[in-house]
Structure formats: C-alpha cells, structure tokens
Amino acid sequence: MIPSQEIEFITFLTLSIISFQLSIYFFYQYFKLKKRNLYFNSKLQLSFGIFLLLLITGICFLNNVRLFQTDVIVILLFSKLGWLLIFLAPLGFLFCVLNQQFHEILDIKTTQILILFNSIAPVLLFLSPSTDTLLFRASIVLMIPSLIYIIYIQLNIIKKTKGQLKKRIILFLSGEIVAFSSLVNALLVNLSLIPEWSNVFYYSGLGILFCGLLLIIISLINSPPFYGLNYQQNLLKFYVINNNNKKCFYFVDFQRAFSEDSYLSTVSIKNVRSIDKALFSKVITGIELMIGDLTNTKGEKITQIQQENSMLIFDHSTTYEDISYILVVKNDVQPYYSFLQQLKRQFELFFKEILISLEKIKTNPEKLFRSFDMIIAWLLR
Amino acid sequence: MIKLINQLFPIADAIRFPLLIVEWVFSFIYFEFGLSFFLRYYKNRKKSKTYYDLAFASFFIGFALLWFFFIIADYYSSEVIRSPYLLWSSGSDRSLILSFADFSIMGGALMCLYFMEKMKIFFIKRYFFTLCFLISIGIYFVLYFFILDLPRALIYPFYAIFILFLFLYFIDVIKTVKKKRILLIGAFIFIMGVILLFTGFTLTTDDLVIMYGFNIRLLGSIIQLASILCLFIFFLKIPPFSEFDFDPYIEGIFLINKGGIALYHKSFVESEDGKSGHLFSSGITSVNIILNEIISSQKKGLSIIKKKGKILYLYSGSLTTGVLICNSERDHISSFLKEFILRVEDIYLNILVDFDGDISIFRPVENIIKEVFGL
C-alpha cells in the first residue's frame, strides 16, 4: 500500500471513529430513555443510531474497496454490501418512526410509500451486474426522497418545540444536512465520475463530513431533555407535599410560568403566590386515606388520578418517606412520569441537606423551598 | 554526507498497516480524552474548585501529540543520517520528528505536574516536581541545540520524576478515598489504567523493538488501547476524587449575613474564652467592612487573615459571608468555602433577601457543611 492511500484511510478512519462514537451515544441514550418510558425520544435516538451506524459502515466498505481490494469478485461483493447498508440506513430510520406516536410529525401513509419506494433500491442493486450500470444509479435516486423526508420530519419536530431545545434541534439538523452533503463527494469518488479530481473530492468530502459531525456534537452537548412534542402545553401544576403535616411546601403553576416572565423570578418573592395548595394537599391526603380505607390498601400510595382530560401523577420519595411529588398534566401521561422523576431528582438533590433535617425547620419552609424556582426555570429552558 | 544505518524505520514490515491502525486509534481517542477534560474544565472554570481536569487534559493531549509525532516519524520519515542537517552537525528526519514528540510529552507532563502541584504539596515543597522537571527540560533543551539525535537514555530522568510523582499521587488518592468503597474501586481502576498505559508505552520503545521486533510494539499498542477501557470506565462511572481532608485543620465555621448576624456557627474545638457566635460574627463583619474600605476592594470575594497559629478565611457572597477558622494554612480550602457560600445563597435566597430574624431555619446548614467540607 502506498503512503497516500494510508493517509486517505487514516483520515477516513478518524471520522469513522467519531461517527461510531456518535452512534454508540444514540444507542446508549435509547436504552437510557427506554427505561424512563420516554417512547418518542427513545425511538428517535434509536432511529438516528441505526441510521448513522448503517451509513458509516456502508461507507467503510466502499472505502475498503477503493483503497485495498484488487480482486474483482471481492470488489463487487464489498461494493454491493456497502451500498446495501447505505440504502438500509434511511429505511431503518423510517421503520423506527413508523408509529402512531409520531403522527404529529409525519404522515404514516407517505412514510409507508417511501419505505416501499426505498426498498426497491436494494433489489435494483442486486439486479445490476456492477456499480457502473444505469440500473444501479437509478437505485441511488430512489433513496433520495427518503433522505429528504427524514429532514422534513425533523423540520416538523422543530416547529413543535420551543426555546433552547428548538435551537439545539436546528443546530442538529444543520449538522445533518452538512454531513448529508458530503455524500455527493462520496458518490463522485466511488463512482469515479471525474477520476482526476478524485482526491480533491475525497478530502473536501471528509472536511464537510467533519464539519457536519462537529455541529451535531455541539448540538448534543448539554442539550435540554426532550420529553416529547408539545409537552410544555400539557404541563399544568407541580406540588411537593409533606405527608407528615399535610402541608404543601412547594408549588408551581407551569402555564403561568410560560406566560409570565416574572413568575419564576425570585426577585418578586414578596408577592406571595395565591394558590390553592393548602387545600390541595389536604384534599389529596383525604382522597388517599379514603381510597386506602375503601379498597383496603392503606399502606399503598396512589400513583395516578384521572379527572376528565387532566391527570395527577404521583411520585413518592424513597429517600425521604414523608415527601410526595404530584404533577398535574393534560392528555397523555407517559412522558410526564419521566419529567416528574426528573423534578423529584432535582428537588432532592438541590435540597438534600435541608430535607434530611426537615423537622428542624420550624417556620417558613414554603419561602425556603421557593428557591427551587430557578431549577424549574432551568428545566423549562 | 549521507549515512545509512540498520533500516528499521520507516516501518515496512508486514505488520505496518495493523500497527498503524491500532496506534492511530488509541492516539486519537487519547486526544479526545484530553479535549473532553479541557472542555469540562472550561465549562466549570467559574465554579471549579480544582485543576485536575486541566492537569489530565494537559497530560492526555501531550500523550496524543507524542503518538501523532511517533506515527509521522516511524511510518513516514527517513532514518537516513545527513551531515550537516539543518542547525545540527548531523541528523535525520526521523530524529527531528522524534524530538518534537519528546517536547510534546514533556510539555504535557510539565503542565500536568504544575496543575497538580498548584493544588497540593506532594513532596518537600510546592512545585518540587515541576521544578525538577523544568530543570531537566532546560538541560535537555541546551543539549538538544548541540546534538539532535540525543541518546534515548536522556529521557529516563523525566520518566523517573513523573513515575515518582504518580506513585506519591496514587498513595495520596488511596489515602483520601479509603473510607469510600466506590471511590476506592475507582482509584484501583484508574491506577490500573495508568499502569497499563505506561507498560504499553514501554513496550513500544525503540530499544525493545530492536531486541524483539515489531510484534512487541503491536502488543504494547494493544495494551495502550486496552488502558483506554479502564480509564473510560473510571471517568464515566466514578465521581471525581474530592481530594480534601479538612478534619484536623478547621476549628470553626461561621455563616454571617450582611447585617452581621450569625446565621449559623459551629465550633470543632472547645472554646477557651467562651465568646458567643454573635459577638464573633459582629466583630468579623466589622473587620470585613474595614478591610473592604481600606483596600477599596469589591464587597464580594475572598479575604485571608493570618495570625500565628490561626488563619481566617473569609468569603463574601452577595448576601452572606462565610468564615473558616483554621489552625494552619490549607491548600485550596478557599474554593470550598466559596462553594459553601454559593450553595447556601442558592438554597436560602428567598430567606436571606427577606430575613425575618428567625435563625432556626438555618439549622440544616450543618448538612451543607458536611457535604462541602466532608466534616
């Protein structure tokens, strides 16, 4: 092997390492979010993981052919395998998101048609005797609508998100588009359309891919958690209740927090929030006692109450047994279990030194716990 | 004049390509390690209490650069000795690139020692190892100007200094974490990773390659690749060592509001004169105000008052002042005091802004002290 080929391979290897690391990161996120029942987000992570893994493995095969293989049969086999993996990448993505849960960001029928359309590409690939035929080039064209649709899906996600999260998804998509555009260079190099410019296309393609990956990495660093589409509109209220004295020591009205800039600002602390929390905590404790009595489940704690379209989701502290967390939401509750757990985790982390000595605080706990507003503001950013 | 020596480099053996791939992969991953430490330091630079991230970043980036230069030297540079060669009477392309590699790791290790010793005295006096290393670099640099192809034996003093430092650092880490099992396991994973890294690196040296061939280099490279796994588990799973042991040194701690009221105080030694916390806090507040006035300093920040046998560390936040009374000077304690004050002000913000005089609400501050100072 000549040194220039080695350098070409090493440069590509570096970008492959970054891509594989990114892919592993998506799979790791998938398993982590799956455990937290965040279906929408976990499936998105899985689809990106599969997409990236298949795409980069396919490109690895094509590079292997280009740089190392001389045997005609091996070249044909590896080329077809490489292109097959590339064709499967958008298919894998679309299969993962083909679910009713995603109906707000994609049209199920269109997705099915595109999957069918894209599935023709691997068939054409195996029918074509080599990668120089028109049949094979037609198979590449069949993949393009799926790639465009993947971008369209993400544009829909951007439309339905807000704030910092929206900015991060825009950055992620920009990275993806930049990385996608390097496929043009890959195509020019692998199909040897302009052989004398091959090296220029190769290195500029890798440069473009690197920029795209860099944008994706930056978008993922410290990105706010994604609990699903429109999750903010469905959040209503959050209560932290001390079961020992039946008092609510922290309360936030999310809808007011979204509409009033000063709501979570601790500067306005003198304006005591007029809320129904005192009554609420007593009513909840009363319901719990009554249900426990009626159903002979006195030791058990309520986990969910549904009232028309509103839901009360409960989480009970395992560390501080007298504390319960209640989140009031609209509609679908699945992603909010995770959000409630996040609230619980943050509350217990922020006040851990206070909560272990809660009994020592004689007065004003509500005022003390209002400092949690800054964490809420950060979570809703 | 051109002189040909026993041509080992550039590596033309059958092993060349797999070796190159393994070496490039671990060099790149170590570079990523270094970069991620640097980014972590940069992100936390305002609230960070240690320079460990910066020390690790320097070492790993230095190590990765060393290997990048090794790859250029061993795979793509000629070993043919020319006379004269640039500034020197003789030398080869490979020697020149190897010298860059040496300077990379020297720079990385020097920065690593400096940041480590900035926080703690490891041996005899502060910056002992940094100074020894710097002197060695100075001598090496002077010799380098006369002879490009310096004997590899001249690198050994650097190894000796760094290994001695690592040995003392490991003892220190084990002493610090011995009470916490999770940290102890972490310490062993970390130590194992570093030992694997050094063992692997030693197996890739030219002396061993000349004796045993390139297979030993491949083995060394694979061991270095394996060391990534240990270090990765360590950095992913184990919380950073909070290297502090303030028990014997802190005699008292005070939390005072801007009006001079002691919101919380705790003494770790029996008081000889029985002064009340409130009297002390009023006195300290007055002293702090006077200091701010005479030095025209900002109302926020750190003050240190030293007296024979007693050192007072004062940190003024926007709403409170924390005072630590110590019996001797402690490295880095002020950053822990700062963290304590910032944490109290975050939690008690609403209470402090509108303080009604009830100090019972500050009783849980004891837990914050336990958490921050480990007391």
mmCIF file with all atom_site columns, C-alpha atoms in Angstrom, chain B residues 17-114:
data_model
loop_
_atom_site.group_PDB
_atom_site.id
_atom_site.type_symbol
_atom_site.label_atom_id
_atom_site.label_alt_id
_atom_site.label_comp_id
_atom_site.label_asym_id
_atom_site.label_entity_id
_atom_site.label_seq_id
_atom_site.pdbx_PDB_ins_code
_atom_site.Cartn_x
_atom_site.Cartn_y
_atom_site.Cartn_z
_atom_site.occupancy
_atom_site.B_iso_or_equiv
_atom_site.pdbx_formal_charge
_atom_site.auth_seq_id
_atom_site.auth_comp_id
_atom_site.auth_asym_id
_atom_site.auth_atom_id
_atom_site.pdbx_PDB_model_num
ATOM 1  C CA . PHE B 1 17  ? -0.708  -1.412 8.495  1.00 0.00 ? 17  PHE B CA 1
ATOM 2  C CA . PRO B 1 18  ? -2.392  -3.110 11.508 1.00 0.00 ? 18  PRO B CA 1
ATOM 3  C CA . LEU B 1 19  ? 0.139   -1.436 13.783 1.00 0.00 ? 19  LEU B CA 1
ATOM 4  C CA . LEU B 1 20  ? -0.561  1.942  12.224 1.00 0.00 ? 20  LEU B CA 1
ATOM 5  C CA . ILE B 1 21  ? -4.316  1.484  12.665 1.00 0.00 ? 21  ILE B CA 1
ATOM 6  C CA . VAL B 1 22  ? -4.039  0.478  16.349 1.00 0.00 ? 22  VAL B CA 1
ATOM 7  C CA . GLU B 1 23  ? -1.635  3.321  17.119 1.00 0.00 ? 23  GLU B CA 1
ATOM 8  C CA . TRP B 1 24  ? -3.718  5.892  15.308 1.00 0.00 ? 24  TRP B CA 1
ATOM 9  C CA . VAL B 1 25  ? -6.939  4.762  17.018 1.00 0.00 ? 25  VAL B CA 1
ATOM 10 C CA . PHE B 1 26  ? -5.612  4.990  20.565 1.00 0.00 ? 26  PHE B CA 1
ATOM 11 C CA . SER B 1 27  ? -3.741  8.254  19.877 1.00 0.00 ? 27  SER B CA 1
ATOM 12 C CA . PHE B 1 28  ? -6.928  9.805  18.563 1.00 0.00 ? 28  PHE B CA 1
ATOM 13 C CA . ILE B 1 29  ? -9.030  8.521  21.468 1.00 0.00 ? 29  ILE B CA 1
ATOM 14 C CA . TYR B 1 30  ? -6.473  9.866  23.963 1.00 0.00 ? 30  TYR B CA 1
ATOM 15 C CA . PHE B 1 31  ? -6.639  13.187 22.145 1.00 0.00 ? 31  PHE B CA 1
ATOM 16 C CA . GLU B 1 32  ? -10.427 13.104 22.564 1.00 0.00 ? 32  GLU B CA 1
ATOM 17 C CA . PHE B 1 33  ? -9.931  12.340 26.273 1.00 0.00 ? 33  PHE B CA 1
ATOM 18 C CA . GLY B 1 34  ? -7.701  15.390 26.609 1.00 0.00 ? 34  GLY B CA 1
ATOM 19 C CA . LEU B 1 35  ? -10.124 17.577 24.712 1.00 0.00 ? 35  LEU B CA 1
ATOM 20 C CA . SER B 1 36  ? -13.100 16.444 26.802 1.00 0.00 ? 36  SER B CA 1
ATOM 21 C CA . PHE B 1 37  ? -11.181 17.206 30.027 1.00 0.00 ? 37  PHE B CA 1
ATOM 22 C CA . PHE B 1 38  ? -10.307 20.609 28.706 1.00 0.00 ? 38  PHE B CA 1
ATOM 23 C CA . LEU B 1 39  ? -13.938 21.294 27.752 1.00 0.00 ? 39  LEU B CA 1
ATOM 24 C CA . ARG B 1 40  ? -15.054 20.120 31.215 1.00 0.00 ? 40  ARG B CA 1
ATOM 25 C CA . TYR B 1 41  ? -12.603 22.485 32.839 1.00 0.00 ? 41  TYR B CA 1
ATOM 26 C CA . TYR B 1 42  ? -13.678 25.327 30.546 1.00 0.00 ? 42  TYR B CA 1
ATOM 27 C CA . LYS B 1 43  ? -17.350 24.705 31.311 1.00 0.00 ? 43  LYS B CA 1
ATOM 28 C CA . ASN B 1 44  ? -16.811 24.649 35.070 1.00 0.00 ? 44  ASN B CA 1
ATOM 29 C CA . ARG B 1 45  ? -13.986 27.163 35.243 1.00 0.00 ? 45  ARG B CA 1
ATOM 30 C CA . LYS B 1 46  ? -16.001 29.699 37.243 1.00 0.00 ? 46  LYS B CA 1
ATOM 31 C CA . LYS B 1 47  ? -17.225 27.315 39.902 1.00 0.00 ? 47  LYS B CA 1
ATOM 32 C CA . SER B 1 48  ? -14.473 24.723 39.667 1.00 0.00 ? 48  SER B CA 1
ATOM 33 C CA . LYS B 1 49  ? -12.549 24.097 42.825 1.00 0.00 ? 49  LYS B CA 1
ATOM 34 C CA . THR B 1 50  ? -9.738  22.069 41.312 1.00 0.00 ? 50  THR B CA 1
ATOM 35 C CA . TYR B 1 51  ? -7.339  21.979 38.380 1.00 0.00 ? 51  TYR B CA 1
ATOM 36 C CA . TYR B 1 52  ? -7.448  18.205 37.990 1.00 0.00 ? 52  TYR B CA 1
ATOM 37 C CA . ASP B 1 53  ? -9.348  18.453 34.706 1.00 0.00 ? 53  ASP B CA 1
ATOM 38 C CA . LEU B 1 54  ? -6.730  20.799 33.306 1.00 0.00 ? 54  LEU B CA 1
ATOM 39 C CA . ALA B 1 55  ? -3.917  18.539 34.564 1.00 0.00 ? 55  ALA B CA 1
ATOM 40 C CA . PHE B 1 56  ? -5.452  15.450 32.922 1.00 0.00 ? 56  PHE B CA 1
ATOM 41 C CA . ALA B 1 57  ? -6.176  17.450 29.751 1.00 0.00 ? 57  ALA B CA 1
ATOM 42 C CA . SER B 1 58  ? -2.513  18.536 29.511 1.00 0.00 ? 58  SER B CA 1
ATOM 43 C CA . PHE B 1 59  ? -1.245  15.006 30.030 1.00 0.00 ? 59  PHE B CA 1
ATOM 44 C CA . PHE B 1 60  ? -3.587  13.319 27.557 1.00 0.00 ? 60  PHE B CA 1
ATOM 45 C CA . ILE B 1 61  ? -3.152  15.961 24.846 1.00 0.00 ? 61  ILE B CA 1
ATOM 46 C CA . GLY B 1 62  ? 0.640   15.785 25.344 1.00 0.00 ? 62  GLY B CA 1
ATOM 47 C CA . PHE B 1 63  ? 0.492   11.983 25.130 1.00 0.00 ? 63  PHE B CA 1
ATOM 48 C CA . ALA B 1 64  ? -1.675  12.050 21.988 1.00 0.00 ? 64  ALA B CA 1
ATOM 49 C CA . LEU B 1 65  ? 0.674   14.573 20.325 1.00 0.00 ? 65  LEU B CA 1
ATOM 50 C CA . LEU B 1 66  ? 3.614   12.330 21.253 1.00 0.00 ? 66  LEU B CA 1
ATOM 51 C CA . TRP B 1 67  ? 1.979   9.482  19.383 1.00 0.00 ? 67  TRP B CA 1
ATOM 52 C CA . PHE B 1 68  ? 0.984   11.644 16.410 1.00 0.00 ? 68  PHE B CA 1
ATOM 53 C CA . PHE B 1 69  ? 4.642   12.607 16.022 1.00 0.00 ? 69  PHE B CA 1
ATOM 54 C CA . PHE B 1 70  ? 5.750   8.979  16.586 1.00 0.00 ? 70  PHE B CA 1
ATOM 55 C CA . ILE B 1 71  ? 3.451   7.921  13.748 1.00 0.00 ? 71  ILE B CA 1
ATOM 56 C CA . ILE B 1 72  ? 4.918   10.556 11.415 1.00 0.00 ? 72  ILE B CA 1
ATOM 57 C CA . ALA B 1 73  ? 8.457   9.620  12.498 1.00 0.00 ? 73  ALA B CA 1
ATOM 58 C CA . ASP B 1 74  ? 8.120   5.844  12.359 1.00 0.00 ? 74  ASP B CA 1
ATOM 59 C CA . TYR B 1 75  ? 5.936   5.468  9.278  1.00 0.00 ? 75  TYR B CA 1
ATOM 60 C CA . TYR B 1 76  ? 6.662   8.423  7.068  1.00 0.00 ? 76  TYR B CA 1
ATOM 61 C CA . SER B 1 77  ? 10.144  9.758  7.892  1.00 0.00 ? 77  SER B CA 1
ATOM 62 C CA . SER B 1 78  ? 13.536  8.674  6.719  1.00 0.00 ? 78  SER B CA 1
ATOM 63 C CA . GLU B 1 79  ? 16.161  7.380  9.125  1.00 0.00 ? 79  GLU B CA 1
ATOM 64 C CA . VAL B 1 80  ? 18.984  8.303  6.774  1.00 0.00 ? 80  VAL B CA 1
ATOM 65 C CA . ILE B 1 81  ? 21.509  10.463 8.626  1.00 0.00 ? 81  ILE B CA 1
ATOM 66 C CA . ARG B 1 82  ? 22.568  13.617 6.803  1.00 0.00 ? 82  ARG B CA 1
ATOM 67 C CA . SER B 1 83  ? 25.520  15.739 7.644  1.00 0.00 ? 83  SER B CA 1
ATOM 68 C CA . PRO B 1 84  ? 25.044  18.655 8.179  1.00 0.00 ? 84  PRO B CA 1
ATOM 69 C CA . TYR B 1 85  ? 21.336  18.629 8.981  1.00 0.00 ? 85  TYR B CA 1
ATOM 70 C CA . LEU B 1 86  ? 19.554  21.983 9.478  1.00 0.00 ? 86  LEU B CA 1
ATOM 71 C CA . LEU B 1 87  ? 21.030  23.527 12.682 1.00 0.00 ? 87  LEU B CA 1
ATOM 72 C CA . TRP B 1 88  ? 22.931  20.414 13.652 1.00 0.00 ? 88  TRP B CA 1
ATOM 73 C CA . SER B 1 89  ? 26.125  18.756 12.505 1.00 0.00 ? 89  SER B CA 1
ATOM 74 C CA . SER B 1 90  ? 24.165  15.601 11.690 1.00 0.00 ? 90  SER B CA 1
ATOM 75 C CA . GLY B 1 91  ? 20.672  14.227 11.965 1.00 0.00 ? 91  GLY B CA 1
ATOM 76 C CA . SER B 1 92  ? 17.772  12.610 10.228 1.00 0.00 ? 92  SER B CA 1
ATOM 77 C CA . ASP B 1 93  ? 14.151  13.499 9.510  1.00 0.00 ? 93  ASP B CA 1
ATOM 78 C CA . ARG B 1 94  ? 13.065  10.847 11.989 1.00 0.00 ? 94  ARG B CA 1
ATOM 79 C CA . SER B 1 95  ? 15.270  12.270 14.768 1.00 0.00 ? 95  SER B CA 1
ATOM 80 C CA . LEU B 1 96  ? 13.816  15.713 14.197 1.00 0.00 ? 96  LEU B CA 1
ATOM 81 C CA . ILE B 1 97  ? 10.205  14.481 14.375 1.00 0.00 ? 97  ILE B CA 1
ATOM 82 C CA . LEU B 1 98  ? 11.034  12.332 17.414 1.00 0.00 ? 98  LEU B CA 1
ATOM 83 C CA . SER B 1 99  ? 12.393  15.401 19.182 1.00 0.00 ? 99  SER B CA 1
ATOM 84 C CA . PHE B 1 100 ? 9.049   17.133 18.566 1.00 0.00 ? 100 PHE B CA 1
ATOM 85 C CA . ALA B 1 101 ? 7.375   14.075 20.091 1.00 0.00 ? 101 ALA B CA 1
ATOM 86 C CA . ASP B 1 102 ? 9.623   14.330 23.159 1.00 0.00 ? 102 ASP B CA 1
ATOM 87 C CA . PHE B 1 103 ? 8.851   18.008 23.588 1.00 0.00 ? 103 PHE B CA 1
ATOM 88 C CA . SER B 1 104 ? 5.111   17.330 23.293 1.00 0.00 ? 104 SER B CA 1
ATOM 89 C CA . ILE B 1 105 ? 5.031   14.840 26.135 1.00 0.00 ? 105 ILE B CA 1
ATOM 90 C CA . MET B 1 106 ? 7.472   16.943 28.180 1.00 0.00 ? 106 MET B CA 1
ATOM 91 C CA . GLY B 1 107 ? 5.184   19.949 27.784 1.00 0.00 ? 107 GLY B CA 1
ATOM 92 C CA . GLY B 1 108 ? 2.099   17.902 28.631 1.00 0.00 ? 108 GLY B CA 1
ATOM 93 C CA . ALA B 1 109 ? 3.699   16.292 31.675 1.00 0.00 ? 109 ALA B CA 1
ATOM 94 C CA . LEU B 1 110 ? 5.113   19.632 32.872 1.00 0.00 ? 110 LEU B CA 1
ATOM 95 C CA . MET B 1 111 ? 1.672   21.281 32.697 1.00 0.00 ? 111 MET B CA 1
ATOM 96 C CA . CYS B 1 112 ? 0.144   18.251 34.393 1.00 0.00 ? 112 CYS B CA 1
ATOM 97 C CA . LEU B 1 113 ? 2.667   18.448 37.265 1.00 0.00 ? 113 LEU B CA 1
ATOM 98 C CA . TYR B 1 114 ? 2.184   22.198 37.560 1.00 0.00 ? 114 TYR B CA 1
#
